[in-house]
Amino acid sequence: MSDEIILQVKDLDVHYKDFQALWNVSLSVRSGGIISVIGANGSGKSTLLNTIAGLLRPSRGSVEFSGRPIDRHPAYEILGMGISLVPEGRRMFARLTVYENLLMGSYLPKSRSTREETLARLHELFPVLKARGNQMANTLSGGEQQMLAIGRALMSGPRLLLCDEISLGLAPLIIKDIYKRLELINREGMTIMLVEQDIRRSLKASNYTYVMLEGKVVLKGAPTSFTEEVVRKAYFGV
Ligand SMILES: Nc1ncnc2c1ncn2[C@@H]1O[C@H](COP(=O)(O)OP(=O)(O)O)[C@@H](O)[C@H]1O
Ligand SMILES: [Mg+2]
């Protein structure tokens, strides 16, 4: 991990009409690190990731990527700058093949030129995506679909990967397997920001953690700097 701050979120407020979902959220992500955002259902995790990815506009505050403000840019431009989101619920194209889904991830000209290399590397990382390349995405198991969602996000050749609850609804062994691969991707230099409801898994996987409660950051630090009990209390607001 380097000292370079790749992503800086400052004083972010996000509203859905009259409802305020994020309150003064600030965080920073170091290049090469894995940071996790932990929070219960409804605490604002997806709102945060979707705002960083340009799918939502903040009503106050800023998002900077590599020192450059991105919060007024449309989502496709942010993708082009190097931030790719694995959305909650995987959202693949069910009636396209695995291969076609992966190609969808590299529709921007920049990533199209390196498509073959990226695909080859992905196939090494997730051999099942190669083996099942010609199958419809909706015939994959849950774990395989999650790998496809991650693979599709990687096809754009990002520098920062945002993962929204990739373990949701998957069996523990499969979650472990997916996390192992994420660590490999990280070791090759990818910066990763993940959000999870699972406290233990997130603490284990990351080198910095933020805990969110009702749209606010209520705790932050290196996972080694606090006990699981402290995290649990912040998480539940008790
Ligand atoms: N499209 C929306 N319209 C109105 N409220 C929303 C919308 N999406 C999320 N919310 C609300 O914003 C809050 C945060 O939601 P979300 O970011 O999805 O939380 P999490 O991902 O942590 O479960 C919740 O209270 C949720 O009900
Ligand atoms: Mg969510």
Coordinates of C-alpha atoms and ligand atoms in Angstrom, one line a residue:
M1 CA 0.0 0.0 0.0
S2 CA 1.3 3.4 -0.8
D3 CA 0.7 6.8 0.9
E4 CA -1.1 8.1 -2.2
I5 CA -4.8 8.8 -1.5
I6 CA -6.6 7.5 -4.5
L7 CA -10.1 8.4 -3.4
Q8 CA -11.1 11.2 -1.1
V9 CA -14.7 11.6 0.0
K10 CA -15.5 14.8 1.9
D11 CA -18.5 15.9 3.9
L12 CA -20.9 14.1 1.7
D13 CA -24.7 14.5 2.0
V14 CA -26.9 12.6 -0.3
H15 CA -30.7 12.9 -0.5
Y16 CA -33.5 10.8 -2.2
K17 CA -36.0 13.7 -2.6
D18 CA -36.7 14.8 1.0
F19 CA -35.0 11.8 2.6
Q20 CA -31.4 12.3 3.6
A21 CA -29.5 9.0 3.3
L22 CA -25.9 10.2 3.9
W23 CA -24.9 12.7 6.5
N24 CA -21.5 14.4 6.3
V25 CA -19.6 11.3 5.2
S26 CA -15.9 11.6 4.8
L27 CA -13.4 8.9 4.0
S28 CA -10.2 8.3 2.2
V29 CA -8.8 5.3 0.4
R30 CA -5.1 4.7 0.0
S31 CA -3.8 3.4 -3.3
G32 CA -3.2 -0.4 -3.2
G33 CA -5.3 -0.9 -0.1
I34 CA -8.5 -2.7 0.7
I35 CA -11.0 -0.7 2.7
S36 CA -14.3 -1.9 4.0
V37 CA -17.4 -0.1 4.9
I38 CA -19.5 -2.1 7.3
G39 CA -23.1 -1.3 8.2
A40 CA -26.5 -2.8 8.8
N41 CA -29.2 -2.9 6.1
G42 CA -30.2 0.6 5.3
S43 CA -27.2 2.3 6.8
G44 CA -26.3 4.0 3.5
K45 CA -23.6 1.7 2.1
S46 CA -25.0 1.4 -1.4
T47 CA -25.8 5.1 -1.5
L48 CA -22.2 5.8 -0.8
L49 CA -20.8 3.5 -3.5
N50 CA -23.4 4.6 -6.0
T51 CA -22.5 8.2 -5.4
I52 CA -18.8 7.5 -5.9
A53 CA -19.6 5.7 -9.1
G54 CA -21.6 8.7 -10.3
L55 CA -25.0 7.1 -10.3
L56 CA -26.3 9.5 -7.6
R57 CA -25.5 13.2 -7.1
P58 CA -24.5 14.5 -3.7
S59 CA -26.4 17.5 -2.3
R60 CA -23.2 18.6 -0.5
G61 CA -19.6 17.6 -0.3
S62 CA -17.1 16.3 -2.8
V63 CA -15.5 13.1 -4.2
E64 CA -12.0 13.3 -5.6
F65 CA -10.3 10.5 -7.5
S66 CA -6.5 10.9 -7.9
G67 CA -6.9 14.5 -6.8
R68 CA -9.5 15.3 -9.4
P69 CA -13.1 16.2 -8.5
I70 CA -15.5 13.6 -10.0
D71 CA -18.8 14.2 -8.3
R72 CA -20.3 16.2 -11.2
H73 CA -19.3 13.7 -13.8
P74 CA -21.6 11.1 -15.3
A75 CA -21.2 7.5 -14.4
Y76 CA -19.6 6.4 -17.8
E77 CA -16.9 9.1 -17.4
I78 CA -16.1 7.9 -13.9
L79 CA -15.8 4.4 -15.3
G80 CA -13.5 5.7 -17.9
M81 CA -11.4 7.4 -15.3
G82 CA -10.9 4.0 -13.6
I83 CA -13.6 3.4 -11.0
S84 CA -15.7 0.3 -11.5
L85 CA -18.7 -0.9 -9.5
V86 CA -19.8 -4.4 -8.8
P87 CA -23.4 -3.6 -8.0
E88 CA -25.5 -5.0 -5.2
G89 CA -27.5 -8.0 -6.5
R90 CA -25.0 -8.7 -9.3
R91 CA -27.3 -7.4 -12.1
M92 CA -26.0 -9.3 -15.0
F93 CA -27.7 -9.6 -18.4
A94 CA -29.5 -12.9 -17.8
R95 CA -30.2 -13.7 -21.4
L96 CA -26.6 -13.1 -22.6
T97 CA -23.8 -15.6 -22.3
V98 CA -21.1 -15.3 -19.7
Y99 CA -18.7 -14.2 -22.5
E100 CA -21.1 -11.6 -23.7
N101 CA -21.6 -10.3 -20.2
L102 CA -17.9 -9.9 -19.8
L103 CA -17.6 -8.0 -23.1
M104 CA -20.3 -5.6 -21.8
G105 CA -17.8 -4.6 -19.2
S106 CA -15.3 -3.3 -21.7
Y107 CA -17.5 -1.2 -24.0
L108 CA -15.4 1.9 -23.5
P109 CA -12.8 2.4 -26.2
K110 CA -9.9 2.5 -23.8
S111 CA -10.7 -0.9 -22.3
R112 CA -11.7 -2.4 -25.7
S113 CA -8.2 -2.1 -27.0
T114 CA -6.9 -4.3 -24.1
R115 CA -9.9 -6.5 -24.0
E116 CA -8.1 -9.8 -25.0
E117 CA -5.4 -9.4 -22.4
T118 CA -7.8 -8.5 -19.6
L119 CA -10.0 -11.4 -20.6
A120 CA -7.1 -13.9 -20.5
R121 CA -6.1 -12.7 -17.1
L122 CA -9.7 -12.9 -15.8
H123 CA -10.0 -16.4 -17.1
E124 CA -6.9 -17.4 -15.1
L125 CA -8.4 -15.8 -12.0
F126 CA -11.9 -17.3 -12.5
P127 CA -11.5 -20.4 -14.7
V128 CA -15.2 -21.1 -14.3
L129 CA -15.9 -18.0 -16.4
K130 CA -14.0 -19.6 -19.2
A131 CA -15.4 -23.0 -18.8
R132 CA -18.9 -21.6 -18.8
G133 CA -18.3 -18.9 -21.4
N134 CA -21.1 -19.9 -23.7
Q135 CA -23.7 -20.5 -21.1
M136 CA -26.5 -18.0 -20.4
A137 CA -25.6 -16.0 -17.3
N138 CA -28.8 -17.0 -15.6
T139 CA -27.8 -20.7 -15.6
L140 CA -24.8 -20.0 -13.3
S141 CA -24.9 -20.7 -9.6
G142 CA -25.0 -17.7 -7.2
G143 CA -21.3 -17.9 -6.5
E144 CA -20.5 -18.1 -10.2
Q145 CA -22.8 -15.2 -11.0
Q146 CA -21.0 -13.1 -8.4
M147 CA -17.6 -14.0 -10.0
L148 CA -19.1 -12.9 -13.3
A149 CA -20.2 -9.6 -11.8
I150 CA -16.7 -9.1 -10.5
G151 CA -15.2 -10.1 -13.8
R152 CA -17.4 -7.8 -15.7
A153 CA -16.4 -4.9 -13.5
L154 CA -12.7 -5.8 -14.0
M155 CA -13.1 -5.8 -17.8
S156 CA -13.0 -2.0 -17.8
G157 CA -9.5 -2.1 -16.4
P158 CA -10.2 -0.1 -13.3
R159 CA -7.7 1.2 -10.7
L160 CA -10.4 1.2 -8.0
L161 CA -12.9 -1.6 -7.6
L162 CA -16.1 -0.9 -5.6
C163 CA -17.8 -4.1 -4.4
D164 CA -21.3 -3.9 -3.0
E165 CA -22.2 -6.8 -0.7
I166 CA -20.6 -9.5 -2.8
S167 CA -21.2 -12.1 -0.2
L168 CA -24.9 -11.6 0.0
G169 CA -26.8 -14.9 -0.1
L170 CA -23.8 -17.0 -0.7
A171 CA -22.6 -20.0 1.3
P172 CA -19.6 -19.4 3.6
L173 CA -17.2 -21.6 1.5
I174 CA -18.0 -19.7 -1.6
I175 CA -17.6 -16.4 0.1
K176 CA -14.2 -17.5 1.3
D177 CA -13.2 -18.5 -2.2
I178 CA -14.4 -15.2 -3.7
Y179 CA -12.5 -13.2 -1.1
K180 CA -9.4 -15.2 -1.7
R181 CA -9.5 -14.1 -5.4
L182 CA -10.1 -10.5 -4.4
E183 CA -7.0 -10.6 -2.3
L184 CA -5.1 -11.9 -5.3
I185 CA -6.4 -9.0 -7.4
N186 CA -5.4 -6.6 -4.7
R187 CA -1.9 -8.0 -4.5
E188 CA -1.5 -7.3 -8.2
G189 CA -2.1 -3.7 -7.4
M190 CA -5.9 -3.1 -7.5
T191 CA -7.3 -0.8 -4.8
I192 CA -10.6 -2.2 -3.5
M193 CA -13.4 -0.6 -1.5
L194 CA -15.9 -3.1 -0.3
V195 CA -19.1 -2.8 1.6
E196 CA -20.6 -5.6 3.7
Q197 CA -23.0 -6.4 6.4
D198 CA -20.8 -9.2 7.7
I199 CA -18.5 -7.7 10.3
R200 CA -16.0 -10.5 10.7
R201 CA -15.5 -11.0 7.0
S202 CA -14.9 -7.3 6.4
L203 CA -12.5 -6.9 9.3
K204 CA -10.5 -9.9 8.1
A205 CA -10.4 -8.8 4.4
S206 CA -9.5 -5.1 4.8
N207 CA -6.6 -2.9 6.1
Y208 CA -8.9 0.0 7.0
T209 CA -12.6 0.0 8.1
Y210 CA -15.4 2.4 8.4
V211 CA -18.6 1.6 10.2
M212 CA -21.8 3.3 9.2
L213 CA -25.0 3.7 11.1
E214 CA -28.0 5.5 9.8
G215 CA -26.1 7.3 7.0
K216 CA -23.2 8.5 9.2
V217 CA -19.7 7.2 9.8
V218 CA -19.6 6.2 13.4
L219 CA -16.3 4.4 13.7
K220 CA -13.1 4.2 11.6
G221 CA -9.7 2.7 12.0
A222 CA -7.4 -0.3 11.1
P223 CA -9.2 -3.5 12.0
T224 CA -6.3 -4.3 14.3
S225 CA -7.0 -1.1 16.3
F226 CA -10.3 -2.2 17.7
T227 CA -12.0 -5.3 19.0
E228 CA -14.9 -7.0 17.2
E229 CA -17.1 -6.0 20.2
V230 CA -16.3 -2.3 19.7
V231 CA -17.3 -2.6 16.0
R232 CA -20.4 -4.5 16.9
K233 CA -21.6 -1.8 19.2
A234 CA -21.0 0.9 16.7
Y235 CA -22.7 -1.1 14.0
F236 CA -25.9 -1.6 16.1
G237 CA -25.7 1.9 17.7
V238 CA -25.8 0.5 21.2
Ligands
LIG1 N1 -34.1 5.0 -4.4 C1 -34.4 5.3 -3.1 N2 -35.4 6.2 -2.8 C2 -35.6 6.5 -1.5 N3 -34.9 6.0 -0.4 C3 -33.9 5.2 -0.7 C4 -33.6 4.8 -2.0 N4 -32.5 3.9 -2.0 C5 -32.2 3.8 -0.7 N5 -33.0 4.6 0.1 C6 -33.0 4.7 1.6 O1 -31.7 5.2 1.9 C7 -31.2 4.6 3.1 C8 -29.9 3.9 2.8 O2 -30.1 2.9 1.8 P1 -28.9 2.1 1.2 O3 -27.8 3.0 0.8 O4 -29.5 1.2 0.2 O5 -28.4 1.2 2.5 P2 -27.5 -0.1 2.5 O6 -26.9 -0.3 1.2 O7 -26.6 0.1 3.6 O8 -28.5 -1.2 2.8 C9 -32.3 3.6 3.5 O9 -33.1 4.2 4.5 C10 -33.1 3.4 2.3 O10 -34.4 3.1 2.6
MG2 MG -26.9 -1.9 -0.1

